[in-house]
């Protein structure tokens, strides 16, 4: 894979991102009791007035919604209201952190938990209570999970066998271009720039920033096949979204993730395979192939080089394998 991938990233031009508003793919919201719905609406209104990017506002609102949904089921365990008293706030946030890490139906990563705690700090600060007195989780000392060589081969074969050009594109964009699932479904037709021999994707990431990534020849072929088929889909003429759903609307992140999961099942991969795992696979391959980490960071849209350096670390499976 390393020898096959040639990537190029154009840095953001000043002022460009602010001129384009990209619709955000929606997800099914968590149901809240009416009183908590009011609290979330008040917080959302405060976020709209804050000097934050649209992506940060959406992330904070989503994290706080999840917390309020959890709190609705657990508030009775506290003698005072965790939304009004500092000590109860600390107890609730501490318990919620452990629920995310250990006790919830889907155990969350330490990176996700730290993101949730940052959102809750903002939420409680805007309520006048200040940040909860809770320490952040230590980040892992190993590379994020990526597909191993055999799994990559099985993945690519399953993608090749997939009947839909749309599905093949969605499966290959994170693998070859390092896109997040939200970046994939935010793509518009105009974000695919085709020439006679090459193509680029313009990806919109966190903070409204965009980056341009050269596409792998295999991805370029699939993109062209999808662009040839797309006019036959409902509302193709009046919807600028690159990936449409069956009704002609913009494909959601949930639906795109379902396509990737279905292809992974066809490939017979043991562990859950998501767009993020495919993105990690690209990053790990490049970092371990001695690619310039600054370039890798640009491809992935990382704001901090430390985030990119994690991909050069040994994986958990590497640590389990004794050296010869």
Coordinates of C-alpha atoms in Angstrom, one line a residue:
X1 CA 0.0 0.0 0.0
X2 CA 2.8 2.4 0.8
X3 CA 4.3 2.3 -2.6
X4 CA 0.9 2.7 -4.3
X5 CA -0.2 5.9 -2.6
X6 CA 0.9 9.2 -3.8
X7 CA -0.7 12.0 -1.8
X8 CA -0.5 15.8 -2.1
X9 CA -2.2 18.4 0.1
X10 CA -2.8 22.0 -0.7
X11 CA -3.0 24.2 2.4
X12 CA -6.0 26.3 3.2
X13 CA -6.2 29.6 1.4
X14 CA -6.9 32.5 3.7
X15 CA -10.5 33.4 3.8
X16 CA -11.7 30.6 1.6
X17 CA -13.4 28.3 4.0
X18 CA -15.5 31.1 5.5
X19 CA -17.1 31.7 2.1
X20 CA -18.5 28.2 1.8
X21 CA -21.1 26.7 4.1
X22 CA -21.2 22.9 4.0
X23 CA -24.3 21.1 5.3
X24 CA -23.6 18.8 8.2
X25 CA -24.9 15.2 8.0
X26 CA -27.5 14.7 10.7
X27 CA -27.7 11.9 13.1
X28 CA -30.7 10.6 15.0
X29 CA -30.8 12.7 18.2
X30 CA -31.0 11.2 21.7
X31 CA -34.4 11.6 23.3
X32 CA -34.4 13.9 26.4
X33 CA -37.1 14.7 29.0
X34 CA -38.8 18.0 28.3
X35 CA -36.9 19.9 31.1
X36 CA -33.6 18.7 29.8
X37 CA -34.6 19.6 26.3
X38 CA -35.0 23.2 27.5
X39 CA -31.6 23.1 29.1
X40 CA -30.0 21.8 25.9
X41 CA -31.8 24.4 23.8
X42 CA -30.5 27.2 26.1
X43 CA -27.0 25.8 25.8
X44 CA -27.2 25.6 22.0
X45 CA -28.3 29.2 21.9
X46 CA -25.3 30.2 24.0
X47 CA -23.0 28.2 21.6
X48 CA -24.4 30.2 18.7
X49 CA -23.2 33.4 20.3
X50 CA -19.8 32.0 21.1
X51 CA -16.7 32.5 18.9
X52 CA -16.5 28.8 18.1
X53 CA -16.4 27.0 14.7
X54 CA -19.6 25.4 13.5
X55 CA -17.9 22.0 13.9
X56 CA -17.0 22.7 17.5
X57 CA -20.6 23.8 18.3
X58 CA -22.0 20.6 16.8
X59 CA -19.6 18.4 18.7
X60 CA -20.2 20.2 22.0
X61 CA -23.9 20.1 21.6
X62 CA -23.8 16.3 20.7
X63 CA -21.6 15.5 23.7
X64 CA -23.8 17.5 26.1
X65 CA -26.9 15.8 24.7
X66 CA -25.4 12.4 25.5
X67 CA -24.5 13.5 29.0
X68 CA -28.0 14.9 29.7
X69 CA -29.6 11.7 28.4
X70 CA -27.4 9.7 30.8
X71 CA -28.1 12.2 33.6
X72 CA -31.9 11.8 33.1
X73 CA -31.5 8.1 34.1
X74 CA -29.1 8.7 37.0
X75 CA -30.0 12.1 38.6
X76 CA -31.9 10.4 41.4
X77 CA -28.6 9.0 42.7
X78 CA -27.4 12.4 43.8
X79 CA -28.7 14.3 46.9
X80 CA -28.5 17.6 45.1
X81 CA -29.0 18.6 41.4
X82 CA -25.8 18.0 39.3
X83 CA -26.9 20.8 37.0
X84 CA -27.1 23.3 39.9
X85 CA -24.6 22.3 42.6
X86 CA -20.8 22.1 42.2
X87 CA -20.2 19.0 44.3
X88 CA -23.0 17.0 42.7
X89 CA -21.6 18.2 39.3
X90 CA -18.2 16.7 40.1
X91 CA -19.8 13.4 41.2
X92 CA -22.0 13.2 38.2
X93 CA -19.2 14.0 35.7
X94 CA -16.9 11.5 37.4
X95 CA -19.6 8.8 37.2
X96 CA -20.4 9.6 33.6
X97 CA -16.7 9.3 32.7
X98 CA -16.6 5.8 34.1
X99 CA -19.8 4.9 32.4
X100 CA -18.3 5.9 29.0
X101 CA -15.1 4.0 29.7
X102 CA -16.4 0.9 31.4
X103 CA -20.1 0.6 32.2
X104 CA -22.0 1.8 29.1
X105 CA -23.3 -0.4 26.3
X106 CA -20.5 0.8 24.0
X107 CA -17.2 1.4 25.7
X108 CA -15.6 4.7 24.5
X109 CA -12.0 5.4 23.9
X110 CA -10.0 7.7 26.1
X111 CA -9.8 10.2 23.3
X112 CA -13.6 10.3 23.1
X113 CA -13.9 10.6 26.9
X114 CA -11.5 13.6 26.9
X115 CA -13.6 15.2 24.1
X116 CA -16.7 14.7 26.2
X117 CA -15.1 16.2 29.3
X118 CA -14.0 19.3 27.3
X119 CA -17.6 19.8 26.1
X120 CA -18.9 19.4 29.7
X121 CA -16.4 22.0 30.9
X122 CA -17.9 24.4 28.4
X123 CA -21.4 23.5 29.3
X124 CA -21.0 23.9 33.0
X125 CA -19.0 27.1 32.6
X126 CA -21.8 28.6 30.6
X127 CA -24.2 27.6 33.4
X128 CA -22.1 29.5 35.9
X129 CA -20.7 26.5 37.8
X130 CA -17.3 26.4 36.2
X131 CA -15.3 23.3 35.1
X132 CA -15.8 20.0 36.9
X133 CA -12.8 19.0 39.0
X134 CA -12.1 15.9 37.0
X135 CA -8.7 14.9 35.5
X136 CA -8.4 14.0 31.9
X137 CA -7.6 10.4 30.8
X138 CA -4.0 9.6 29.8
X139 CA -3.9 9.1 26.1
X140 CA -2.8 5.7 24.9
X141 CA 0.9 5.0 24.3
X142 CA 0.2 3.0 21.2
X143 CA -0.9 3.6 17.6
X144 CA -4.6 3.7 16.9
X145 CA -6.1 0.5 15.6
X146 CA -5.5 -0.1 11.8
X147 CA -6.0 -3.0 9.5
X148 CA -3.2 -5.4 9.2
X149 CA -1.8 -6.5 5.9
X150 CA -4.1 -9.6 5.4
X151 CA -7.1 -7.6 6.5
X152 CA -6.3 -4.9 4.0
X153 CA -6.2 -7.4 1.2
X154 CA -9.5 -8.9 2.2
X155 CA -10.9 -5.4 2.5
X156 CA -9.8 -4.3 -1.0
X157 CA -11.2 -7.5 -2.5
X158 CA -14.5 -7.0 -0.8
X159 CA -14.7 -3.4 -2.0
X160 CA -13.8 -4.5 -5.6
X161 CA -16.7 -7.1 -5.4
X162 CA -19.2 -4.6 -4.1
X163 CA -21.8 -3.9 -6.8
X164 CA -22.4 -0.2 -6.2
X165 CA -20.0 2.5 -7.4
X166 CA -21.3 4.7 -4.7
X167 CA -20.5 2.2 -2.1
X168 CA -17.0 1.5 -3.5
X169 CA -16.2 5.2 -3.4
X170 CA -17.4 5.5 0.2
X171 CA -15.3 2.6 1.2
X172 CA -12.1 3.8 -0.6
X173 CA -12.1 7.5 0.3
X174 CA -11.1 7.0 4.0
X175 CA -8.6 4.2 3.0
X176 CA -6.9 6.2 0.3
X177 CA -7.6 9.8 1.2
X178 CA -7.8 9.6 5.0
X179 CA -11.2 11.3 5.2
X180 CA -13.4 11.2 8.2
X181 CA -17.0 9.9 7.8
X182 CA -18.4 13.4 8.2
X183 CA -16.0 14.7 5.6
X184 CA -17.1 12.0 3.1
X185 CA -20.8 12.8 3.3
X186 CA -20.1 16.6 3.2
X187 CA -18.5 16.2 -0.2
X188 CA -20.3 18.0 -3.1
X189 CA -19.9 17.2 -6.7
X190 CA -17.8 20.3 -7.2
X191 CA -15.4 19.0 -4.5
X192 CA -14.2 16.3 -7.0
X193 CA -11.7 17.9 -9.4
X194 CA -11.0 15.7 -12.4
X195 CA -8.4 16.1 -15.0
X196 CA -7.4 13.8 -17.9
X197 CA -5.1 11.7 -15.7
X198 CA -5.5 12.9 -12.1
X199 CA -8.2 13.9 -9.6
X200 CA -8.3 15.7 -6.3
X201 CA -10.8 15.7 -3.4
X202 CA -11.5 18.9 -1.5
X203 CA -12.3 17.8 2.1
X204 CA -13.9 20.0 4.7
X205 CA -12.7 19.1 8.2
X206 CA -12.8 20.5 11.7
X207 CA -13.0 24.2 12.3
X208 CA -14.3 24.9 8.7
X209 CA -10.9 24.2 7.3
X210 CA -10.4 22.4 4.0
X211 CA -7.6 20.5 2.4
X212 CA -7.1 19.1 -1.1
X213 CA -5.9 15.5 -1.4
X214 CA -4.7 13.8 -4.6
X215 CA -6.6 10.6 -5.2
X216 CA -5.2 7.1 -5.7
X217 CA -5.8 5.8 -9.2
X218 CA -8.2 3.1 -8.0
X219 CA -10.2 5.7 -6.2
X220 CA -10.2 8.0 -9.2
X221 CA -11.6 5.2 -11.3
X222 CA -14.4 4.6 -8.9
X223 CA -15.2 8.3 -8.5
X224 CA -15.6 8.5 -12.3
X225 CA -17.9 5.5 -12.4
X226 CA -20.0 7.0 -9.7
X227 CA -20.2 10.4 -11.4
X228 CA -21.3 8.6 -14.5
X229 CA -24.1 6.8 -12.6
X230 CA -25.1 9.7 -10.3
X231 CA -27.3 11.5 -12.9
X232 CA -29.7 8.5 -12.8
X233 CA -30.5 9.0 -9.1
X234 CA -33.4 11.0 -7.8
X235 CA -32.8 14.8 -7.5
X236 CA -29.3 14.5 -8.9
X237 CA -29.9 17.8 -10.9
X238 CA -31.0 19.9 -7.9
X239 CA -28.9 18.4 -5.0
X240 CA -25.2 19.3 -5.0
X241 CA -24.3 16.4 -2.6
X242 CA -21.8 14.0 -4.1
X243 CA -23.4 11.0 -2.4
X244 CA -27.2 10.8 -2.5
X245 CA -29.6 8.5 -0.7
X246 CA -32.4 6.6 -2.4
X247 CA -34.8 9.6 -2.0
X248 CA -32.3 12.0 -3.5
X249 CA -31.2 13.6 -0.3
X250 CA -27.6 13.9 1.0
X251 CA -26.5 10.6 2.4
X252 CA -26.1 10.6 6.2
X253 CA -23.0 9.6 8.1
X254 CA -25.0 6.8 9.7
X255 CA -25.9 5.4 6.3
X256 CA -22.4 5.8 5.0
X257 CA -21.0 4.0 8.0
X258 CA -23.5 1.2 7.4
X259 CA -22.2 0.7 3.9
X260 CA -18.6 0.4 5.2
X261 CA -19.7 -2.0 7.9
X262 CA -21.6 -4.2 5.4
X263 CA -18.5 -4.4 3.1
X264 CA -16.4 -5.3 6.2
X265 CA -18.8 -8.1 7.0
X266 CA -18.5 -9.4 3.4
X267 CA -14.7 -9.3 3.9
X268 CA -15.0 -11.4 7.0
X269 CA -13.1 -9.0 9.1
X270 CA -13.1 -10.0 12.8
X271 CA -13.0 -6.5 14.4
X272 CA -15.4 -3.6 13.7
X273 CA -14.2 -1.7 10.6
X274 CA -15.2 1.9 10.4
X275 CA -14.1 4.9 8.3
X276 CA -11.9 5.9 11.2
X277 CA -10.1 2.5 11.2
X278 CA -9.5 2.9 7.5
X279 CA -8.2 6.4 8.0
X280 CA -5.9 5.1 10.7
X281 CA -4.7 2.4 8.3
X282 CA -3.6 5.1 5.8
X283 CA -2.0 7.1 8.5
X284 CA -0.1 4.2 10.0
X285 CA 1.1 3.0 6.6
X286 CA 2.4 6.4 5.7
X287 CA 4.0 7.1 9.1
X288 CA 5.7 3.7 9.3
X289 CA 6.8 4.1 5.7
X290 CA 8.9 7.1 6.8
X291 CA 6.7 9.6 5.1
X292 CA 7.2 13.2 6.2
X293 CA 5.0 13.6 9.3
X294 CA 4.1 17.2 8.4
X295 CA 2.8 15.9 5.1
X296 CA 0.9 13.1 6.8
X297 CA -0.6 15.7 9.2
X298 CA -1.8 17.8 6.2
X299 CA -3.4 14.8 4.5
X300 CA -5.3 13.9 7.7
X301 CA -6.2 17.5 8.6
X302 CA -4.5 17.3 12.0
X303 CA -3.9 20.7 13.7
X304 CA -1.2 19.2 16.0
X305 CA 1.8 17.2 14.9
X306 CA 1.7 15.2 18.2
X307 CA -1.6 13.7 17.0
X308 CA 0.1 12.4 13.9
X309 CA 3.2 11.1 15.7
X310 CA 1.0 8.5 17.4
X311 CA 0.8 6.6 14.2
X312 CA 4.5 5.8 14.3
X313 CA 4.1 4.1 17.7
X314 CA 3.8 0.3 18.0
X315 CA 0.3 -1.0 18.0
X316 CA -1.2 -3.1 20.8
X317 CA -0.7 -6.2 18.6
X318 CA 3.0 -5.3 18.0
X319 CA 3.5 -5.2 21.8
X320 CA 1.9 -8.6 22.1
X321 CA 4.3 -10.2 19.5
X322 CA 7.7 -11.0 21.0
X323 CA 10.7 -9.8 19.0
X324 CA 12.8 -12.5 17.4

